[in-house]
Amino acid sequence: MSNVLVLAEVTPTGELSATVPSLLAAAAKLGTPVAVVATAPGVGSALTEQLGSLGAQKVYLAETDAAGSVLSGVAADALTSAVEALQPSAVLLAGSIDGREAAARLAVRTNGGLVHDAVDVRADGDKVVATHSVFGGAYTVESTVEGGLAIVTVRHGAVEGTADAATPEVVNADVSVDASKYAAIDSFNNVKAETTRPELLGASKVVSGGRGLGSKEAFDLVEKLADSLGAAVGASRAAVDAGYVPQSYQVGQTGVSVSPQLYIALGISGAIQHRAGMQTAKTIVAINKDGDAPIFEIADFGIVGDIFTIVPQLVEAIEARAK
Amino acid sequence: MRIIALIKQVPDTGGERRLDLTTGLLDRDASDKIIDEINERALEVALAYKDANKGTEVVVMTMGPEDATGTIRKALSMGADSGIHIADASLVGSDSAWSAEVLAAALQREQFDLVVAGNESTDGRGGVVPIMIAERLGLPAIGSLDSVELSDGSVRGERATESGSMTVSSALPAVISVTERAAEPRFPNFKGIMTAKKKPIGVLSLSELGLSEASGGRSVVLSTQERPARTAGKKIVDDGSAAAQLADFLAAERLI
Ligand SMILES: Cc1cc2nc3c(=O)[nH]c(=O)nc-3n(C[C@H](O)[C@H](O)[C@H](O)COP(=O)(O)OP(=O)(O)OC[C@H]3O[C@@H](n4cnc5c(N)ncnc54)[C@H](O)[C@@H]3O)c2cc1C
């Protein structure tokens, strides 16, 4: 089977990115999964066992001091060298900021073809076929790369399953990075607070709040309902813009796309750009005081009413049932 | 300083957007076409610098069909000084790699200190074109900046990481892209709209750029399927019992 490279991103604190497991699972559908790791010396070698347990049969390890100080260049250089050394049939990367940048540079360097935001991949003969969910799930598109190396960015949380664990062979690569070609990382800041809530991406239940909450303090209501359901918390762009929650909570066209079992929209009108990020949810519940709000067009259960009255009652009812 | 802002004409995300089911390409006639909002934010970054630093020149560049002139005029009415329009019938349906090759060739003919773009277009969503351009031009790049500080010889800003954020910087010339956090775009005023009509727009064809067709790998659409639209379910008006009814519904669906 041909090699399929995965860019295994490593966080500034030296852990494997949450995107790695599903990338390796996707790679296993196409060939022999090889993890390409670009990190500071000592960091990557500590991760090989974990990469093996996630399915990497080989780890192509580029350890360099430049990893924490050169922006996206180290990953691009490591991948370029891995492509030369291992002649893969495809390269899979996360749709993250770093993943996209490495994909972009690699595509230019290898004269390869890039398909992005795949929600699934499969092999068809020697072709790599990627599935995409376009315009908020309104269309399903399949695409492939012709005439060059297939470079695919994969939507986080979309590809399910796991690859069989392996004991990876480690290849130490000598990658020397010319820092003058890239931007510099000056510092890493404000690491996100730990939370016991599920991550928005991949959560099976999501409760989102919109401008209808009216204030940062009132957004508590969304969190209370989320906690009673064990759900992740999301928001509309208007709620993010108003400063109720950080940008990472944004669901929609320019935020994250979620496909949970249950999506509850509180005080969200249901603008088309918001719907683009949640309309593939299995069950949608909406509470809005405006009976004409477009969110009701796609809600399985809609309540026309005031969130400040209904949500506390709902939390109580859910807690009563849990007992 | 000379700043080139890359802009793109896209279907308005406020309406329903359609794909042509036989080609998988955007059905261009199905929606209103507007300048992508993220490009207005990128342009705002350039214009804010121009407001504060006399002698700054802001040029907008687009690759797109003939009617993308409207997109350039919008940018000129916001305050850009001139436009460059790469218009060629053969560019319809270009993928990101080929778009980047064409834009890089056009940029190569220009003097600039900074190229600023949006982090991802609302119709393509690849988020790779600015970085591909930088790679082709041999320039440093910073994608997806949430904030931008521009000074004479350098650019600096914050961008998100999986676990927080980082501060990044580069000497100029460089290519950057910005997220929707970076700036709130201004509205064109009456004077801007009037003067935009007189500002120059240069039009370039592929042959003028010395290009004919994409050389490397291409992304090719194999099939396009439309999913049935979602329909509305039950809608009740709260009479005091709505919360209890919803709890019953969630329990029946085994969601609680
Ligand atoms: C290019 C582009 C990209 C965009 N991307 C996104 C995106 O990714 N995500 C996103 O969400 N938006 C996005 N938007 C913005 C989108 O168009 C809407 O502006 C936004 O979704 C509105 O958020 P909202 O529903 O919270 O606010 P509003 O539309 O203001 O709705 C607030 C709702 O709350 C209801 N309400 C108020 N008080 C109460 C109460 N006490 N009880 C019950 N209901 C109440 C009101 O009836 C109203 O329906 C984008 C826009 C553009 C142009």
PDB file of N, CA and C in Angstrom, chain B residues 220-252:
ATOM      1  N   VAL B 220     -10.667  18.488  -9.191  1.00  0.00           N
ATOM      2  CA  VAL B 220     -11.704  18.239 -10.181  1.00  0.00           C
ATOM      3  C   VAL B 220     -12.955  17.751  -9.447  1.00  0.00           C
ATOM      4  N   VAL B 221     -14.101  18.332  -9.766  1.00  0.00           N
ATOM      5  CA  VAL B 221     -15.354  17.900  -9.149  1.00  0.00           C
ATOM      6  C   VAL B 221     -15.856  16.645  -9.858  1.00  0.00           C
ATOM      7  N   LEU B 222     -16.162  15.611  -9.089  1.00  0.00           N
ATOM      8  CA  LEU B 222     -16.649  14.360  -9.672  1.00  0.00           C
ATOM      9  C   LEU B 222     -18.168  14.303  -9.674  1.00  0.00           C
ATOM     10  N   SER B 223     -18.782  14.764  -8.602  1.00  0.00           N
ATOM     11  CA  SER B 223     -20.246  14.706  -8.537  1.00  0.00           C
ATOM     12  C   SER B 223     -20.773  15.755  -7.574  1.00  0.00           C
ATOM     13  N   THR B 224     -21.998  16.175  -7.802  1.00  0.00           N
ATOM     14  CA  THR B 224     -22.642  17.166  -6.936  1.00  0.00           C
ATOM     15  C   THR B 224     -24.065  16.728  -6.678  1.00  0.00           C
ATOM     16  N   GLN B 225     -24.421  16.652  -5.422  1.00  0.00           N
ATOM     17  CA  GLN B 225     -25.782  16.260  -5.076  1.00  0.00           C
ATOM     18  C   GLN B 225     -26.390  17.276  -4.145  1.00  0.00           C
ATOM     19  N   GLU B 226     -27.673  17.538  -4.361  1.00  0.00           N
ATOM     20  CA  GLU B 226     -28.362  18.482  -3.489  1.00  0.00           C
ATOM     21  C   GLU B 226     -29.090  17.691  -2.415  1.00  0.00           C
ATOM     22  N   ARG B 227     -28.950  18.146  -1.176  1.00  0.00           N
ATOM     23  CA  ARG B 227     -29.699  17.474  -0.108  1.00  0.00           C
ATOM     24  C   ARG B 227     -31.078  18.083  -0.011  1.00  0.00           C
ATOM     25  N   PRO B 228     -32.068  17.265   0.321  1.00  0.00           N
ATOM     26  CA  PRO B 228     -33.396  17.855   0.477  1.00  0.00           C
ATOM     27  C   PRO B 228     -33.375  18.918   1.576  1.00  0.00           C
ATOM     28  N   ALA B 229     -34.106  20.005   1.359  1.00  0.00           N
ATOM     29  CA  ALA B 229     -34.126  21.085   2.345  1.00  0.00           C
ATOM     30  C   ALA B 229     -34.794  20.592   3.620  1.00  0.00           C
ATOM     31  N   ARG B 230     -34.395  21.156   4.724  1.00  0.00           N
ATOM     32  CA  ARG B 230     -34.998  20.826   6.008  1.00  0.00           C
ATOM     33  C   ARG B 230     -36.375  21.448   6.106  1.00  0.00           C
ATOM     34  N   THR B 231     -37.265  20.798   6.790  1.00  0.00           N
ATOM     35  CA  THR B 231     -38.595  21.397   6.919  1.00  0.00           C
ATOM     36  C   THR B 231     -38.894  21.681   8.390  1.00  0.00           C
ATOM     37  N   ALA B 232     -39.847  22.564   8.592  1.00  0.00           N
ATOM     38  CA  ALA B 232     -40.201  22.946   9.949  1.00  0.00           C
ATOM     39  C   ALA B 232     -41.008  21.840  10.615  1.00  0.00           C
ATOM     40  N   GLY B 233     -40.819  21.673  11.911  1.00  0.00           N
ATOM     41  CA  GLY B 233     -41.594  20.682  12.661  1.00  0.00           C
ATOM     42  C   GLY B 233     -42.694  21.379  13.439  1.00  0.00           C
ATOM     43  N   LYS B 234     -42.774  21.032  14.707  1.00  0.00           N
ATOM     44  CA  LYS B 234     -43.812  21.573  15.568  1.00  0.00           C
ATOM     45  C   LYS B 234     -43.429  22.968  16.057  1.00  0.00           C
ATOM     46  N   LYS B 235     -44.384  23.888  16.083  1.00  0.00           N
ATOM     47  CA  LYS B 235     -44.115  25.217  16.649  1.00  0.00           C
ATOM     48  C   LYS B 235     -45.242  25.576  17.600  1.00  0.00           C
ATOM     49  N   ILE B 236     -44.903  25.875  18.842  1.00  0.00           N
ATOM     50  CA  ILE B 236     -45.942  26.224  19.804  1.00  0.00           C
ATOM     51  C   ILE B 236     -45.678  27.616  20.378  1.00  0.00           C
ATOM     52  N   VAL B 237     -46.740  28.260  20.805  1.00  0.00           N
ATOM     53  CA  VAL B 237     -46.591  29.554  21.473  1.00  0.00           C
ATOM     54  C   VAL B 237     -46.665  29.298  22.976  1.00  0.00           C
ATOM     55  N   ASP B 238     -45.709  29.849  23.704  1.00  0.00           N
ATOM     56  CA  ASP B 238     -45.643  29.560  25.142  1.00  0.00           C
ATOM     57  C   ASP B 238     -46.884  30.061  25.876  1.00  0.00           C
ATOM     58  N   ASP B 239     -47.542  29.149  26.559  1.00  0.00           N
ATOM     59  CA  ASP B 239     -48.675  29.542  27.396  1.00  0.00           C
ATOM     60  C   ASP B 239     -48.379  29.167  28.837  1.00  0.00           C
ATOM     61  N   GLY B 240     -47.102  28.991  29.134  1.00  0.00           N
ATOM     62  CA  GLY B 240     -46.718  28.597  30.487  1.00  0.00           C
ATOM     63  C   GLY B 240     -46.337  27.125  30.557  1.00  0.00           C
ATOM     64  N   SER B 241     -46.728  26.344  29.535  1.00  0.00           N
ATOM     65  CA  SER B 241     -46.428  24.916  29.580  1.00  0.00           C
ATOM     66  C   SER B 241     -45.358  24.506  28.554  1.00  0.00           C
ATOM     67  N   ALA B 242     -44.814  25.492  27.832  1.00  0.00           N
ATOM     68  CA  ALA B 242     -43.905  25.169  26.732  1.00  0.00           C
ATOM     69  C   ALA B 242     -42.668  24.423  27.217  1.00  0.00           C
ATOM     70  N   ALA B 243     -42.109  24.861  28.355  1.00  0.00           N
ATOM     71  CA  ALA B 243     -40.885  24.217  28.845  1.00  0.00           C
ATOM     72  C   ALA B 243     -41.148  22.746  29.144  1.00  0.00           C
ATOM     73  N   ALA B 244     -42.318  22.460  29.760  1.00  0.00           N
ATOM     74  CA  ALA B 244     -42.655  21.077  30.082  1.00  0.00           C
ATOM     75  C   ALA B 244     -42.860  20.261  28.808  1.00  0.00           C
ATOM     76  N   GLN B 245     -43.516  20.869  27.806  1.00  0.00           N
ATOM     77  CA  GLN B 245     -43.726  20.161  26.536  1.00  0.00           C
ATOM     78  C   GLN B 245     -42.404  19.852  25.853  1.00  0.00           C
ATOM     79  N   LEU B 246     -41.476  20.832  25.926  1.00  0.00           N
ATOM     80  CA  LEU B 246     -40.160  20.616  25.310  1.00  0.00           C
ATOM     81  C   LEU B 246     -39.413  19.491  26.027  1.00  0.00           C
ATOM     82  N   ALA B 247     -39.496  19.480  27.354  1.00  0.00           N
ATOM     83  CA  ALA B 247     -38.836  18.414  28.113  1.00  0.00           C
ATOM     84  C   ALA B 247     -39.409  17.050  27.710  1.00  0.00           C
ATOM     85  N   ASP B 248     -40.722  16.993  27.513  1.00  0.00           N
ATOM     86  CA  ASP B 248     -41.352  15.735  27.069  1.00  0.00           C
ATOM     87  C   ASP B 248     -40.814  15.334  25.695  1.00  0.00           C
ATOM     88  N   PHE B 249     -40.730  16.325  24.801  1.00  0.00           N
ATOM     89  CA  PHE B 249     -40.234  16.055  23.444  1.00  0.00           C
ATOM     90  C   PHE B 249     -38.796  15.512  23.503  1.00  0.00           C
ATOM     91  N   LEU B 250     -37.947  16.170  24.301  1.00  0.00           N
ATOM     92  CA  LEU B 250     -36.546  15.737  24.393  1.00  0.00           C
ATOM     93  C   LEU B 250     -36.454  14.326  24.972  1.00  0.00           C
ATOM     94  N   ALA B 251     -37.316  14.050  25.938  1.00  0.00           N
ATOM     95  CA  ALA B 251     -37.301  12.713  26.542  1.00  0.00           C
ATOM     96  C   ALA B 251     -37.765  11.674  25.524  1.00  0.00           C
ATOM     97  N   ALA B 252     -38.815  12.003  24.758  1.00  0.00           N
ATOM     98  CA  ALA B 252     -39.322  11.074  23.752  1.00  0.00           C
ATOM     99  C   ALA B 252     -38.272  10.793  22.681  1.00  0.00           C
TER     100      ALA B 252
END
